[in-house]
Amino acid sequence: MSLPGSPISLPGLEGRRILVTGGSRGIGRAAVILLARAGARVGIAYRQAHEDAAAAVQEARGAAVARSPDGLEGLEGTAADFWAEAGDLSRASDVERLFERVDREFGGLDGFVGNAGIWNAHDRPIQELDPEEWAEMMEVNLTSIFLTTRAAVQRMDRGGRIVLLSSTAAQRGEANHSHYAASKGAINSFCKSLAPELGPHDITVNAVAPGWVDTDMAAPALGAADLDAILGGIPLGRVAAAEDVAGPIVFLLSDLARHLTGEIVNVNGGSVLCG
């Protein structure tokens, strides 16, 4: 799904060192490409989609080259500035390996996007929700965010920007998906706790909460749902493209958002309005 209207005008992020988890597909990949277009150096963390991750790295490099008036000659470090590392981010050992890569490639971080997560398209009423399903959701959606955010903060020695991915489910709940909504609600509280804690270190912490987004993860649900009913609940009348969510992520990583912290930025076409 392409964006309507003119191309997005991006803030300058020249040389910023940014790590994006879940960056091989969907919202994460869209953010990686926009960050490359804005001049950032980007590391991608992913779980197992090796081909998608490799393609995302190549696309990011291409976006960086296209941005430079001198092409490849003006981007001597392009190949090293975009890379991908596989791992299960709910495991401390995999997170340690990921950040060893960060140290080798970047020597620190200026920005972190905690995007890795899962969602189960199948309804799970509470009386049928297995403890194993609950535990997996919390490990992937919450424990991984704790482990990676902690490691990212330890490498932000000159301030930084943290953006975590939440959901409309965190704002209003989601019947038959209580484990997912609970994990994302915890992200909101985590964000609001870290903002005053890290503010004195010039680190901002915000969350982006999408509604329906046209991604691989949402495709099964969108395919099985009544699309007219979904669109009827979105005042803008469309399901978001991944780029619609990536844009606010890039904004929050930029100096344009330097005085914005502890906020949950809702990107849902008006379907959930929070004061």
CSV table of C-alpha atoms in Angstrom, one decimal:
chain,number,residue,atom,x,y,z
A,1,MET,CA,0.0,0.0,0.0
A,2,SER,CA,1.6,3.3,-1.0
A,3,LEU,CA,1.3,6.6,0.7
A,4,PRO,CA,-1.1,9.2,-0.8
A,5,GLY,CA,0.1,12.5,-1.9
A,6,SER,CA,3.7,13.8,-2.1
A,7,PRO,CA,6.8,12.0,-0.7
A,8,ILE,CA,7.4,12.6,3.0
A,9,SER,CA,9.8,15.4,3.9
A,10,LEU,CA,12.2,13.9,6.4
A,11,PRO,CA,14.2,15.5,9.3
A,12,GLY,CA,17.9,15.2,9.1
A,13,LEU,CA,19.4,12.4,11.1
A,14,GLU,CA,22.9,12.4,9.6
A,15,GLY,CA,25.2,9.9,11.2
A,16,ARG,CA,22.8,9.0,14.0
A,17,ARG,CA,23.3,5.4,15.2
A,18,ILE,CA,20.0,3.7,15.6
A,19,LEU,CA,18.9,0.1,16.3
A,20,VAL,CA,15.5,-1.1,15.2
A,21,THR,CA,14.2,-4.4,16.5
A,22,GLY,CA,11.8,-6.4,14.4
A,23,GLY,CA,13.3,-4.5,11.5
A,24,SER,CA,13.1,-7.1,8.8
A,25,ARG,CA,9.4,-6.6,7.9
A,26,GLY,CA,6.3,-4.4,8.4
A,27,ILE,CA,6.5,-1.3,10.5
A,28,GLY,CA,10.1,-2.0,11.5
A,29,ARG,CA,11.3,-2.3,7.9
A,30,ALA,CA,9.5,0.8,6.9
A,31,ALA,CA,11.2,2.7,9.7
A,32,VAL,CA,14.6,1.4,8.7
A,33,ILE,CA,14.2,2.7,5.1
A,34,LEU,CA,12.9,6.1,6.2
A,35,LEU,CA,15.8,6.4,8.7
A,36,ALA,CA,18.3,5.5,5.9
A,37,ARG,CA,16.7,8.2,3.8
A,38,ALA,CA,17.1,10.7,6.6
A,39,GLY,CA,20.8,9.9,6.9
A,40,ALA,CA,20.9,7.6,9.9
A,41,ARG,CA,23.1,4.5,10.3
A,42,VAL,CA,20.8,1.6,11.1
A,43,GLY,CA,21.2,-1.8,12.7
A,44,ILE,CA,18.4,-4.3,12.3
A,45,ALA,CA,17.5,-7.0,14.9
A,46,TYR,CA,15.2,-9.8,13.7
A,47,ARG,CA,14.2,-13.3,14.8
A,48,GLN,CA,14.4,-15.6,11.8
A,49,ALA,CA,13.3,-14.0,8.6
A,50,HIS,CA,16.9,-14.1,7.1
A,51,GLU,CA,16.0,-13.3,3.5
A,52,ASP,CA,13.7,-10.4,4.6
A,53,ALA,CA,16.4,-9.0,6.8
A,54,ALA,CA,19.1,-9.2,4.1
A,55,ALA,CA,16.7,-7.4,1.6
A,56,ALA,CA,16.0,-4.7,4.2
A,57,VAL,CA,19.7,-4.1,4.6
A,58,GLN,CA,20.1,-3.8,0.8
A,59,GLU,CA,17.1,-1.5,0.5
A,60,ALA,CA,18.4,0.7,3.3
A,61,ARG,CA,21.8,1.0,1.6
A,62,GLY,CA,20.1,1.9,-1.7
A,63,ALA,CA,18.1,4.6,0.0
A,64,ALA,CA,21.3,6.0,1.6
A,65,VAL,CA,23.0,6.0,-1.8
A,66,ALA,CA,20.1,7.7,-3.5
A,67,ARG,CA,20.1,10.4,-0.8
A,68,SER,CA,23.8,11.3,-1.5
A,69,PRO,CA,24.4,13.7,-4.4
A,70,ASP,CA,27.7,11.9,-5.0
A,71,GLY,CA,26.3,8.4,-5.0
A,72,LEU,CA,28.6,5.6,-3.7
A,73,GLU,CA,31.6,7.9,-3.8
A,74,GLY,CA,30.0,10.1,-1.2
A,75,LEU,CA,29.1,7.2,1.1
A,76,GLU,CA,32.3,5.4,1.9
A,77,GLY,CA,30.9,3.7,4.9
A,78,THR,CA,27.5,2.7,3.6
A,79,ALA,CA,28.1,-1.0,3.6
A,80,ALA,CA,29.1,-1.0,7.3
A,81,ASP,CA,26.4,1.4,8.3
A,82,PHE,CA,23.5,-1.0,7.7
A,83,TRP,CA,23.6,-4.5,9.1
A,84,ALA,CA,21.3,-7.2,10.6
A,85,GLU,CA,21.6,-9.6,13.5
A,86,ALA,CA,19.3,-12.5,14.2
A,87,GLY,CA,18.2,-13.6,17.7
A,88,ASP,CA,15.5,-14.3,20.2
A,89,LEU,CA,15.3,-11.0,22.1
A,90,SER,CA,13.5,-12.5,25.0
A,91,ARG,CA,16.7,-14.4,25.8
A,92,ALA,CA,19.4,-12.4,27.6
A,93,SER,CA,22.2,-14.3,25.8
A,94,ASP,CA,20.9,-13.3,22.4
A,95,VAL,CA,20.4,-9.7,23.5
A,96,GLU,CA,24.0,-9.6,24.7
A,97,ARG,CA,25.2,-10.9,21.3
A,98,LEU,CA,23.1,-8.3,19.5
A,99,PHE,CA,24.6,-5.4,21.5
A,100,GLU,CA,28.1,-6.8,21.1
A,101,ARG,CA,27.4,-6.2,17.4
A,102,VAL,CA,26.2,-2.7,18.2
A,103,ASP,CA,29.4,-2.0,20.0
A,104,ARG,CA,31.5,-3.3,17.1
A,105,GLU,CA,29.6,-1.5,14.4
A,106,PHE,CA,28.5,1.7,16.1
A,107,GLY,CA,30.4,2.1,19.4
A,108,GLY,CA,27.2,3.4,21.0
A,109,LEU,CA,23.7,4.4,20.2
A,110,ASP,CA,21.8,7.6,19.6
A,111,GLY,CA,18.4,6.0,19.0
A,112,PHE,CA,16.5,2.8,19.7
A,113,VAL,CA,13.2,1.5,18.3
A,114,GLY,CA,11.7,-1.3,20.3
A,115,ASN,CA,9.4,-2.8,17.6
A,116,ALA,CA,9.8,-6.6,17.9
A,117,GLY,CA,6.5,-8.3,18.9
A,118,ILE,CA,3.9,-10.9,18.1
A,119,TRP,CA,0.1,-10.9,17.8
A,120,ASN,CA,-2.2,-13.9,17.6
A,121,ALA,CA,-4.9,-13.5,15.0
A,122,HIS,CA,-7.0,-16.3,16.6
A,123,ASP,CA,-9.5,-15.3,19.3
A,124,ARG,CA,-8.5,-16.5,22.7
A,125,PRO,CA,-11.3,-16.0,25.3
A,126,ILE,CA,-9.8,-15.9,28.8
A,127,GLN,CA,-11.3,-19.3,29.8
A,128,GLU,CA,-9.4,-20.8,26.8
A,129,LEU,CA,-6.2,-18.9,27.1
A,130,ASP,CA,-3.3,-21.3,28.0
A,131,PRO,CA,-0.7,-20.2,30.5
A,132,GLU,CA,1.9,-21.0,27.8
A,133,GLU,CA,0.3,-18.6,25.3
A,134,TRP,CA,0.3,-15.9,28.0
A,135,ALA,CA,3.9,-16.5,28.9
A,136,GLU,CA,5.0,-16.4,25.2
A,137,MET,CA,3.2,-13.1,24.6
A,138,MET,CA,4.8,-11.6,27.7
A,139,GLU,CA,8.3,-12.9,26.8
A,140,VAL,CA,8.2,-11.7,23.2
A,141,ASN,CA,6.3,-8.4,23.6
A,142,LEU,CA,7.5,-7.3,27.1
A,143,THR,CA,10.6,-9.1,28.3
A,144,SER,CA,12.4,-8.5,25.0
A,145,ILE,CA,11.5,-4.7,25.3
A,146,PHE,CA,12.9,-4.6,28.9
A,147,LEU,CA,16.1,-6.4,27.9
A,148,THR,CA,16.8,-4.4,24.8
A,149,THR,CA,15.8,-1.0,26.2
A,150,ARG,CA,18.1,-1.6,29.2
A,151,ALA,CA,21.0,-2.5,26.9
A,152,ALA,CA,20.3,0.5,24.6
A,153,VAL,CA,20.3,3.0,27.5
A,154,GLN,CA,23.6,1.7,28.7
A,155,ARG,CA,25.1,2.8,25.3
A,156,MET,CA,23.5,6.3,25.1
A,157,ASP,CA,26.5,8.2,26.5
A,158,ARG,CA,25.5,11.5,24.8
A,159,GLY,CA,21.7,11.4,25.2
A,160,GLY,CA,19.3,9.6,23.0
A,161,ARG,CA,15.9,8.8,21.7
A,162,ILE,CA,13.8,5.7,22.5
A,163,VAL,CA,10.6,4.8,20.7
A,164,LEU,CA,8.6,1.8,21.8
A,165,LEU,CA,5.8,0.2,19.8
A,166,SER,CA,2.4,0.0,21.6
A,167,SER,CA,-1.1,-0.5,20.1
A,168,THR,CA,-4.6,0.8,20.2
A,169,ALA,CA,-5.3,-2.4,22.2
A,170,ALA,CA,-3.3,-0.9,25.1
A,171,GLN,CA,-5.6,2.1,25.1
A,172,ARG,CA,-9.0,0.4,24.9
A,173,GLY,CA,-8.3,-3.3,25.5
A,174,GLU,CA,-9.1,-6.0,23.0
A,175,ALA,CA,-11.7,-8.7,23.6
A,176,ASN,CA,-10.4,-12.2,23.1
A,177,HIS,CA,-6.8,-10.9,22.9
A,178,SER,CA,-6.3,-9.9,26.5
A,179,HIS,CA,-2.7,-11.2,26.6
A,180,TYR,CA,-1.7,-9.0,23.7
A,181,ALA,CA,-3.5,-5.9,25.1
A,182,ALA,CA,-1.9,-6.5,28.5
A,183,SER,CA,1.6,-6.7,27.0
A,184,LYS,CA,1.1,-3.5,25.1
A,185,GLY,CA,-0.5,-1.7,28.1
A,186,ALA,CA,2.6,-2.6,30.0
A,187,ILE,CA,4.7,-0.9,27.3
A,188,ASN,CA,2.8,2.3,27.9
A,189,SER,CA,3.5,2.2,31.6
A,190,PHE,CA,7.1,1.3,31.0
A,191,CYS,CA,7.4,4.3,28.7
A,192,LYS,CA,5.9,6.7,31.2
A,193,SER,CA,8.1,5.3,33.9
A,194,LEU,CA,11.3,5.7,32.0
A,195,ALA,CA,10.6,9.2,30.7
A,196,PRO,CA,11.2,11.0,34.0
A,197,GLU,CA,13.9,8.5,35.0
A,198,LEU,CA,16.0,9.1,31.9
A,199,GLY,CA,15.1,12.7,31.2
A,200,PRO,CA,18.0,14.1,33.3
A,201,HIS,CA,20.3,12.1,31.0
A,202,ASP,CA,18.8,13.8,27.9
A,203,ILE,CA,17.1,10.6,26.8
A,204,THR,CA,13.5,10.9,25.7
A,205,VAL,CA,11.2,7.9,25.8
A,206,ASN,CA,8.0,7.8,23.8
A,207,ALA,CA,5.7,5.1,22.4
A,208,VAL,CA,3.8,4.9,19.1
A,209,ALA,CA,0.4,3.2,19.2
A,210,PRO,CA,-0.8,2.0,15.8
A,211,GLY,CA,-4.3,0.8,14.9
A,212,TRP,CA,-4.9,-1.5,11.9
A,213,VAL,CA,-1.8,-1.5,9.7
A,214,ASP,CA,-1.4,-3.3,6.4
A,215,THR,CA,1.5,-5.7,7.3
A,216,ASP,CA,2.2,-9.4,7.1
A,217,MET,CA,1.3,-9.8,10.8
A,218,ALA,CA,-2.1,-8.3,10.3
A,219,ALA,CA,-2.9,-9.8,6.9
A,220,PRO,CA,-4.7,-13.0,8.2
A,221,ALA,CA,-7.0,-10.9,10.4
A,222,LEU,CA,-7.6,-8.3,7.8
A,223,GLY,CA,-8.3,-11.1,5.2
A,224,ALA,CA,-10.9,-12.7,7.5
A,225,ALA,CA,-12.5,-9.6,8.8
A,226,ASP,CA,-15.3,-7.5,7.5
A,227,LEU,CA,-13.2,-4.7,5.9
A,228,ASP,CA,-16.1,-2.4,5.5
A,229,ALA,CA,-16.8,-2.6,9.2
A,230,ILE,CA,-13.1,-1.9,10.0
A,231,LEU,CA,-13.0,1.1,7.7
A,232,GLY,CA,-16.3,2.3,9.1
A,233,GLY,CA,-14.6,2.7,12.5
A,234,ILE,CA,-11.6,4.7,11.1
A,235,PRO,CA,-12.6,8.3,10.4
A,236,LEU,CA,-9.8,8.7,7.8
A,237,GLY,CA,-11.4,5.7,6.0
A,238,ARG,CA,-8.3,3.6,5.3
A,239,VAL,CA,-6.1,1.0,6.9
A,240,ALA,CA,-2.6,2.5,7.6
A,241,ALA,CA,0.4,1.6,5.5
A,242,ALA,CA,3.5,0.7,7.4
A,243,GLU,CA,5.0,4.0,6.3
A,244,ASP,CA,2.2,5.9,8.1
A,245,VAL,CA,3.5,4.5,11.4
A,246,ALA,CA,7.2,4.8,10.4
A,247,GLY,CA,6.9,8.5,9.9
A,248,PRO,CA,6.0,9.3,13.5
A,249,ILE,CA,8.7,7.0,14.7
A,250,VAL,CA,11.3,8.9,12.7
A,251,PHE,CA,9.9,12.2,14.0
A,252,LEU,CA,10.3,11.0,17.6
A,253,LEU,CA,13.9,10.0,16.9
A,254,SER,CA,14.7,13.5,15.6
A,255,ASP,CA,15.5,16.8,17.2
A,256,LEU,CA,12.1,18.0,16.2
A,257,ALA,CA,10.8,16.0,19.1
A,258,ARG,CA,13.5,16.9,21.6
A,259,HIS,CA,11.0,18.3,24.2
A,260,LEU,CA,8.5,15.5,23.8
A,261,THR,CA,8.8,12.5,26.3
A,262,GLY,CA,6.6,10.1,28.1
A,263,GLU,CA,3.9,10.4,25.4
A,264,ILE,CA,1.8,7.7,23.6
A,265,VAL,CA,1.5,8.9,20.0
A,266,ASN,CA,-1.7,7.3,18.6
A,267,VAL,CA,-1.5,6.6,14.9
A,268,ASN,CA,-4.8,5.1,14.1
A,269,GLY,CA,-6.7,7.3,11.7
A,270,GLY,CA,-8.9,8.6,14.5
A,271,SER,CA,-10.3,5.2,15.5
A,272,VAL,CA,-9.3,5.6,19.1
A,273,LEU,CA,-9.2,9.1,20.6
A,274,CYS,CA,-7.4,9.6,23.9
A,275,GLY,CA,-7.2,12.8,25.8
